[in-house]
Amino acid sequence: MNVLSLLLGVMCAAGGGELFVRGTVGLAKTLRISPGVVAATVAAFATSSPELTVSITAALHGTPRIALGDALGSNVVNVALILGSALLIGVLHAPRATIKRDFPTALVVPVATAVLFIDGELSQMDGLLLLAIFVVWLVTVIREARRERSAIEEVLGAYPPGRALVEGTIGLGLLIAAGRLIVAGASGIASAYSVSDFVIGATVVAVGTSVPELATTIISRLRGHDEVGLGTILGSNIFNGLFIVGLASSITPIRASFAEVAPALILGLAAIALSYPPRSGIIDRHRGLMLLAVYAVYFTAVLQGLSE
């Protein structure tokens, strides 16, 4: 039953994430916002909705370690596994704004979390600090969007505003259901096999809730909209690491040993560093293999921690 709940949650996350992205991007077209900005905000936040619902549900039910494991694990999955897989299809071209704004912020996320976690706890004050950093980044993005207002180029197809609103609403409902199903299934598995909540969150839940990012990134890569794929991944990581972890810890302080969270933080930082584009903005295919190797190391490290 726990496995069925988990599978249903993943299915809701995938379907709901795609509908929500289609709806929100369709509405954003009428606002004439550039694709990169939409990807880093609207699409990224939409595809991170499973992580958000999982984290809020987990925090309210007194299991915030699932929220932490899911958010940090999803960040490794997003860059190492999803971006690595997309690079196997072909090279990616990163826009200058993404290189200057989003990549540095994505690097700050694991560093800030590691510093705050040195004492083995993310307190409510730590959570508020992470939320403050997120607000600063978001304000910067909004200001740039106002300066660079332009017609958005659709990625997932053109939709009338009414249809976009309906699909976005249905997608959000599916994502909320996905969060509840995934938390229920993951918690049940953890209890049945005496597995750490953090480990379940960092592996099974992290991959499951990253399904929307995977679909969005692969579709955008195949259609040649690299700025959308990169923006979605980096925006999602920033949202996960700053907003979701910050919100979860501000609801319920999160306690875990630094050794437990170190693999996700260190390898998440390594993945961002490996994918950081040169001045040309071109991310080569060979980095895809390196990123997949990083994910393999991460997964092995988590399993080794489980066996100890």
Tab-separated table of C-alpha atoms in Angstrom:
chain	number	residue	atom	x	y	z
A	1	MET	CA	0.000	0.000	0.000
A	2	ASN	CA	2.876	2.354	0.803
A	3	VAL	CA	4.491	1.643	-2.561
A	4	LEU	CA	1.157	2.215	-4.328
A	5	SER	CA	0.743	5.529	-2.544
A	6	LEU	CA	4.251	6.537	-3.587
A	7	LEU	CA	3.645	5.569	-7.227
A	8	LEU	CA	0.328	7.427	-7.338
A	9	GLY	CA	2.073	10.456	-5.876
A	10	VAL	CA	4.751	10.372	-8.558
A	11	MET	CA	2.076	10.101	-11.268
A	12	CYS	CA	0.192	13.070	-9.820
A	13	ALA	CA	3.447	15.023	-9.604
A	14	ALA	CA	4.272	14.361	-13.248
A	15	GLY	CA	0.792	15.126	-14.599
A	16	GLY	CA	0.132	18.024	-12.265
A	17	GLY	CA	3.552	19.551	-12.864
A	18	GLU	CA	3.131	19.552	-16.625
A	19	LEU	CA	-0.386	21.000	-16.462
A	20	PHE	CA	0.718	23.676	-14.013
A	21	VAL	CA	3.687	24.648	-16.180
A	22	ARG	CA	1.525	24.829	-19.302
A	23	GLY	CA	-1.040	26.950	-17.518
A	24	THR	CA	1.373	29.367	-15.863
A	25	VAL	CA	3.570	29.803	-18.934
A	26	GLY	CA	0.466	30.373	-21.043
A	27	LEU	CA	-0.647	33.165	-18.733
A	28	ALA	CA	2.874	34.594	-18.623
A	29	LYS	CA	2.780	35.026	-22.399
A	30	THR	CA	0.130	37.703	-22.040
A	31	LEU	CA	2.459	39.553	-19.631
A	32	ARG	CA	5.258	39.598	-22.250
A	33	ILE	CA	7.920	38.151	-19.947
A	34	SER	CA	11.117	36.723	-21.456
A	35	PRO	CA	11.492	32.901	-21.567
A	36	GLY	CA	14.502	32.842	-19.235
A	37	VAL	CA	12.729	34.831	-16.534
A	38	VAL	CA	9.559	32.753	-16.850
A	39	ALA	CA	11.609	29.565	-16.601
A	40	ALA	CA	13.538	30.716	-13.520
A	41	THR	CA	10.386	31.819	-11.710
A	42	VAL	CA	6.993	30.620	-12.964
A	43	ALA	CA	8.110	27.288	-14.463
A	44	ALA	CA	10.663	26.602	-11.734
A	45	PHE	CA	8.247	27.336	-8.910
A	46	ALA	CA	5.559	25.291	-10.630
A	47	THR	CA	7.794	22.258	-11.060
A	48	SER	CA	8.961	22.642	-7.453
A	49	SER	CA	5.384	22.514	-6.197
A	50	PRO	CA	5.699	18.784	-5.373
A	51	GLU	CA	8.702	19.558	-3.161
A	52	LEU	CA	6.788	22.442	-1.593
A	53	THR	CA	3.707	20.384	-0.776
A	54	VAL	CA	5.852	17.479	0.466
A	55	SER	CA	7.858	19.805	2.698
A	56	ILE	CA	4.909	21.691	4.182
A	57	THR	CA	3.017	18.452	4.820
A	58	ALA	CA	6.084	16.836	6.382
A	59	ALA	CA	6.843	19.857	8.572
A	60	LEU	CA	3.252	20.123	9.800
A	61	HIS	CA	3.254	16.391	10.631
A	62	GLY	CA	6.456	16.677	12.658
A	63	THR	CA	8.782	14.983	10.131
A	64	PRO	CA	10.727	17.939	8.714
A	65	ARG	CA	13.743	15.711	7.961
A	66	ILE	CA	11.791	14.346	4.972
A	67	ALA	CA	11.387	17.953	3.807
A	68	LEU	CA	15.117	18.594	4.153
A	69	GLY	CA	16.106	15.353	2.450
A	70	ASP	CA	13.643	15.941	-0.380
A	71	ALA	CA	14.765	19.527	-1.040
A	72	LEU	CA	18.510	18.836	-0.873
A	73	GLY	CA	18.200	15.537	-2.718
A	74	SER	CA	16.063	17.134	-5.432
A	75	ASN	CA	18.745	19.759	-5.994
A	76	VAL	CA	21.327	17.044	-6.673
A	77	VAL	CA	18.848	15.224	-8.916
A	78	ASN	CA	18.033	18.424	-10.829
A	79	VAL	CA	21.604	19.288	-11.778
A	80	ALA	CA	23.520	16.011	-11.662
A	81	LEU	CA	20.866	13.659	-13.051
A	82	ILE	CA	18.458	15.826	-15.076
A	83	LEU	CA	20.910	18.390	-16.489
A	84	GLY	CA	23.450	15.608	-17.019
A	85	SER	CA	20.893	13.621	-19.011
A	86	ALA	CA	19.896	16.688	-21.058
A	87	LEU	CA	23.546	17.323	-21.957
A	88	LEU	CA	23.802	13.837	-23.435
A	89	ILE	CA	21.282	14.997	-26.054
A	90	GLY	CA	23.467	17.961	-27.021
A	91	VAL	CA	25.338	21.028	-25.780
A	92	LEU	CA	23.409	23.717	-23.900
A	93	HIS	CA	23.682	27.467	-24.433
A	94	ALA	CA	23.292	29.499	-21.237
A	95	PRO	CA	22.012	33.103	-21.558
A	96	ARG	CA	24.191	35.812	-20.037
A	97	ALA	CA	21.525	36.692	-17.457
A	98	THR	CA	21.434	33.079	-16.267
A	99	ILE	CA	25.225	33.013	-15.882
A	100	LYS	CA	25.355	36.300	-13.974
A	101	ARG	CA	22.253	35.913	-11.807
A	102	ASP	CA	21.124	32.321	-11.345
A	103	PHE	CA	24.333	30.287	-11.310
A	104	PRO	CA	25.970	32.368	-8.508
A	105	THR	CA	22.788	32.182	-6.425
A	106	ALA	CA	22.575	28.421	-6.985
A	107	LEU	CA	26.149	28.148	-5.668
A	108	VAL	CA	25.214	30.138	-2.563
A	109	VAL	CA	22.392	27.736	-1.637
A	110	PRO	CA	24.461	24.694	-0.489
A	111	VAL	CA	27.150	26.914	1.042
A	112	ALA	CA	24.647	28.886	3.136
A	113	THR	CA	22.841	25.713	4.208
A	114	ALA	CA	26.119	24.057	5.225
A	115	VAL	CA	27.167	27.055	7.316
A	116	LEU	CA	23.798	27.196	9.076
A	117	PHE	CA	23.862	23.428	9.678
A	118	ILE	CA	27.226	23.331	11.447
A	119	ASP	CA	25.471	23.132	14.830
A	120	GLY	CA	23.330	20.205	13.628
A	121	GLU	CA	20.104	22.191	13.413
A	122	LEU	CA	18.283	24.560	11.119
A	123	SER	CA	16.477	26.787	13.584
A	124	GLN	CA	13.483	28.974	12.863
A	125	MET	CA	15.834	31.959	12.695
A	126	ASP	CA	17.992	30.102	10.149
A	127	GLY	CA	14.864	29.442	8.123
A	128	LEU	CA	13.945	33.120	8.110
A	129	LEU	CA	17.467	33.977	6.939
A	130	LEU	CA	17.165	31.569	3.995
A	131	LEU	CA	13.785	33.085	3.132
A	132	ALA	CA	15.336	36.566	3.207
A	133	ILE	CA	18.047	35.516	0.734
A	134	PHE	CA	15.340	34.088	-1.510
A	135	VAL	CA	13.384	37.357	-1.434
A	136	VAL	CA	16.506	39.321	-2.453
A	137	TRP	CA	17.040	37.015	-5.447
A	138	LEU	CA	13.365	37.156	-6.442
A	139	VAL	CA	13.278	40.956	-6.285
A	140	THR	CA	16.347	41.046	-8.543
A	141	VAL	CA	14.639	38.773	-11.070
A	142	ILE	CA	11.443	40.846	-11.040
A	143	ARG	CA	13.385	44.064	-11.630
A	144	GLU	CA	15.168	42.502	-14.588
A	145	ALA	CA	11.861	41.234	-15.945
A	146	ARG	CA	10.456	44.755	-15.922
A	147	ARG	CA	13.509	46.046	-17.789
A	148	GLU	CA	13.602	43.252	-20.319
A	149	ARG	CA	9.898	42.867	-20.960
A	150	SER	CA	9.433	41.105	-24.273
A	151	ALA	CA	7.213	38.633	-26.050
A	152	ILE	CA	7.633	35.160	-24.584
A	153	GLU	CA	8.366	32.269	-26.913
A	154	GLU	CA	6.211	29.299	-25.981
A	155	VAL	CA	7.784	25.983	-25.063
A	156	LEU	CA	4.859	23.731	-24.263
A	157	GLY	CA	2.387	25.151	-26.756
A	158	ALA	CA	0.124	28.187	-26.996
A	159	TYR	CA	-3.009	28.217	-24.853
A	160	PRO	CA	-5.841	30.736	-24.500
A	161	PRO	CA	-5.791	32.486	-21.093
A	162	GLY	CA	-8.988	30.730	-19.955
A	163	ARG	CA	-7.707	27.274	-20.768
A	164	ALA	CA	-4.337	28.079	-19.227
A	165	LEU	CA	-6.049	29.102	-15.981
A	166	VAL	CA	-8.099	25.896	-15.857
A	167	GLU	CA	-5.089	23.676	-16.542
A	168	GLY	CA	-2.983	25.554	-14.018
A	169	THR	CA	-5.654	25.099	-11.351
A	170	ILE	CA	-6.062	21.383	-12.078
A	171	GLY	CA	-2.289	20.983	-12.102
A	172	LEU	CA	-1.974	22.666	-8.717
A	173	GLY	CA	-4.620	20.335	-7.295
A	174	LEU	CA	-2.736	17.292	-8.573
A	175	LEU	CA	0.511	18.612	-7.100
A	176	ILE	CA	-1.081	19.072	-3.688
A	177	ALA	CA	-2.412	15.513	-3.863
A	178	ALA	CA	1.031	14.328	-4.948
A	179	GLY	CA	2.636	15.877	-1.881
A	180	ARG	CA	0.292	14.082	0.483
A	181	LEU	CA	0.624	10.727	-1.293
A	182	ILE	CA	4.417	10.887	-1.480
A	183	VAL	CA	4.823	11.825	2.181
A	184	ALA	CA	2.424	9.050	3.228
A	185	GLY	CA	4.160	6.429	1.103
A	186	ALA	CA	7.685	7.500	2.022
A	187	SER	CA	6.931	7.653	5.736
A	188	GLY	CA	5.332	4.203	5.585
A	189	ILE	CA	8.350	2.708	3.831
A	190	ALA	CA	10.718	4.352	6.301
A	191	SER	CA	8.786	2.917	9.249
A	192	ALA	CA	8.455	-0.570	7.734
A	193	TYR	CA	12.165	-0.947	6.992
A	194	SER	CA	13.554	1.225	9.801
A	195	VAL	CA	15.034	3.563	7.207
A	196	SER	CA	15.960	7.127	8.114
A	197	ASP	CA	13.382	9.714	7.058
A	198	PHE	CA	16.212	11.803	5.617
A	199	VAL	CA	17.507	8.926	3.453
A	200	ILE	CA	14.031	8.216	2.040
A	201	GLY	CA	13.539	11.908	1.358
A	202	ALA	CA	16.951	12.280	-0.279
A	203	THR	CA	16.483	9.349	-2.662
A	204	VAL	CA	12.988	8.033	-3.427
A	205	VAL	CA	11.064	11.235	-2.694
A	206	ALA	CA	13.699	13.471	-4.306
A	207	VAL	CA	13.606	11.574	-7.604
A	208	GLY	CA	9.810	11.294	-7.543
A	209	THR	CA	9.193	14.995	-6.993
A	210	SER	CA	11.770	15.918	-9.659
A	211	VAL	CA	9.716	14.265	-12.411
A	212	PRO	CA	8.208	17.639	-13.533
A	213	GLU	CA	11.691	19.206	-13.849
A	214	LEU	CA	12.846	16.193	-15.843
A	215	ALA	CA	9.949	16.447	-18.304
A	216	THR	CA	10.295	20.222	-18.706
A	217	THR	CA	14.070	20.122	-19.201
A	218	ILE	CA	14.086	17.258	-21.703
A	219	ILE	CA	11.240	18.790	-23.745
A	220	SER	CA	12.910	22.219	-23.819
A	221	ARG	CA	16.265	20.674	-24.839
A	222	LEU	CA	14.688	18.699	-27.677
A	223	ARG	CA	12.918	21.839	-28.914
A	224	GLY	CA	16.039	23.999	-28.677
A	225	HIS	CA	14.864	26.223	-25.810
A	226	ASP	CA	17.959	25.855	-23.640
A	227	GLU	CA	17.216	28.966	-21.568
A	228	VAL	CA	13.978	27.380	-20.386
A	229	GLY	CA	15.604	24.109	-19.308
A	230	LEU	CA	18.468	25.821	-17.485
A	231	GLY	CA	16.194	28.429	-15.945
A	232	THR	CA	13.817	25.766	-14.675
A	233	ILE	CA	16.611	23.714	-13.087
A	234	LEU	CA	18.444	26.627	-11.468
A	235	GLY	CA	15.264	28.394	-10.375
A	236	SER	CA	13.976	25.143	-8.911
A	237	ASN	CA	17.220	24.637	-6.972
A	238	ILE	CA	17.075	28.157	-5.590
A	239	PHE	CA	13.414	27.711	-4.681
A	240	ASN	CA	14.095	24.329	-3.032
A	241	GLY	CA	17.177	25.366	-1.090
A	242	LEU	CA	16.090	28.806	0.054
A	243	PHE	CA	12.297	28.984	0.086
A	244	ILE	CA	11.267	25.384	0.798
A	245	VAL	CA	13.997	24.559	3.331
A	246	GLY	CA	13.580	28.014	4.857
A	247	LEU	CA	9.813	27.624	5.137
A	248	ALA	CA	10.005	24.079	6.543
A	249	SER	CA	12.564	25.018	9.201
A	250	SER	CA	10.633	28.151	10.150
A	251	ILE	CA	7.611	25.905	10.831
A	252	THR	CA	9.546	23.196	12.694
A	253	PRO	CA	13.302	23.326	13.439
A	254	ILE	CA	15.139	20.585	11.520
A	255	ARG	CA	17.708	18.494	13.384
A	256	ALA	CA	20.156	16.170	11.619
A	257	SER	CA	23.851	15.396	11.869
A	258	PHE	CA	26.095	17.296	9.485
A	259	ALA	CA	27.455	13.958	8.242
A	260	GLU	CA	23.937	13.031	7.164
A	261	VAL	CA	23.381	16.130	5.052
A	262	ALA	CA	26.978	16.538	3.848
A	263	PRO	CA	26.706	14.309	0.724
A	264	ALA	CA	23.769	16.303	-0.661
A	265	LEU	CA	25.378	19.662	0.126
A	266	ILE	CA	28.894	18.851	-1.097
A	267	LEU	CA	27.855	16.980	-4.236
A	268	GLY	CA	25.121	19.517	-4.962
A	269	LEU	CA	27.775	22.241	-4.870
A	270	ALA	CA	30.086	20.131	-7.045
A	271	ALA	CA	27.318	19.618	-9.616
A	272	ILE	CA	26.657	23.362	-9.912
A	273	ALA	CA	30.395	24.071	-10.198
A	274	LEU	CA	30.834	21.431	-12.931
A	275	SER	CA	27.934	22.842	-14.939
A	276	TYR	CA	29.010	26.501	-14.557
A	277	PRO	CA	29.306	27.826	-18.137
A	278	PRO	CA	32.409	29.553	-19.529
A	279	ARG	CA	32.190	33.038	-21.069
A	280	SER	CA	30.902	31.547	-24.303
A	281	GLY	CA	27.875	30.226	-22.415
A	282	ILE	CA	28.254	26.777	-23.985
A	283	ILE	CA	28.041	23.768	-21.653
A	284	ASP	CA	29.696	20.808	-23.400
A	285	ARG	CA	28.372	17.267	-23.597
A	286	HIS	CA	31.277	15.776	-21.653
A	287	ARG	CA	30.055	17.668	-18.592
A	288	GLY	CA	26.897	15.585	-18.820
A	289	LEU	CA	28.884	12.424	-18.143
A	290	MET	CA	30.672	14.138	-15.256
A	291	LEU	CA	27.357	15.229	-13.763
A	292	LEU	CA	25.914	11.724	-14.039
A	293	ALA	CA	29.031	10.450	-12.264
A	294	VAL	CA	28.379	12.969	-9.474
A	295	TYR	CA	24.856	11.619	-9.069
A	296	ALA	CA	26.180	8.049	-8.942
A	297	VAL	CA	28.570	9.083	-6.159
A	298	TYR	CA	25.737	10.835	-4.312
A	299	PHE	CA	23.414	7.850	-4.527
A	300	THR	CA	26.187	5.521	-3.353
A	301	ALA	CA	27.032	7.840	-0.458
A	302	VAL	CA	23.412	7.926	0.696
A	303	LEU	CA	23.137	4.123	0.537
A	304	GLN	CA	26.401	3.722	2.444
A	305	GLY	CA	25.045	6.022	5.117
A	306	LEU	CA	21.961	3.807	5.251
A	307	SER	CA	24.023	0.648	5.835
A	308	GLU	CA	26.085	2.160	8.650
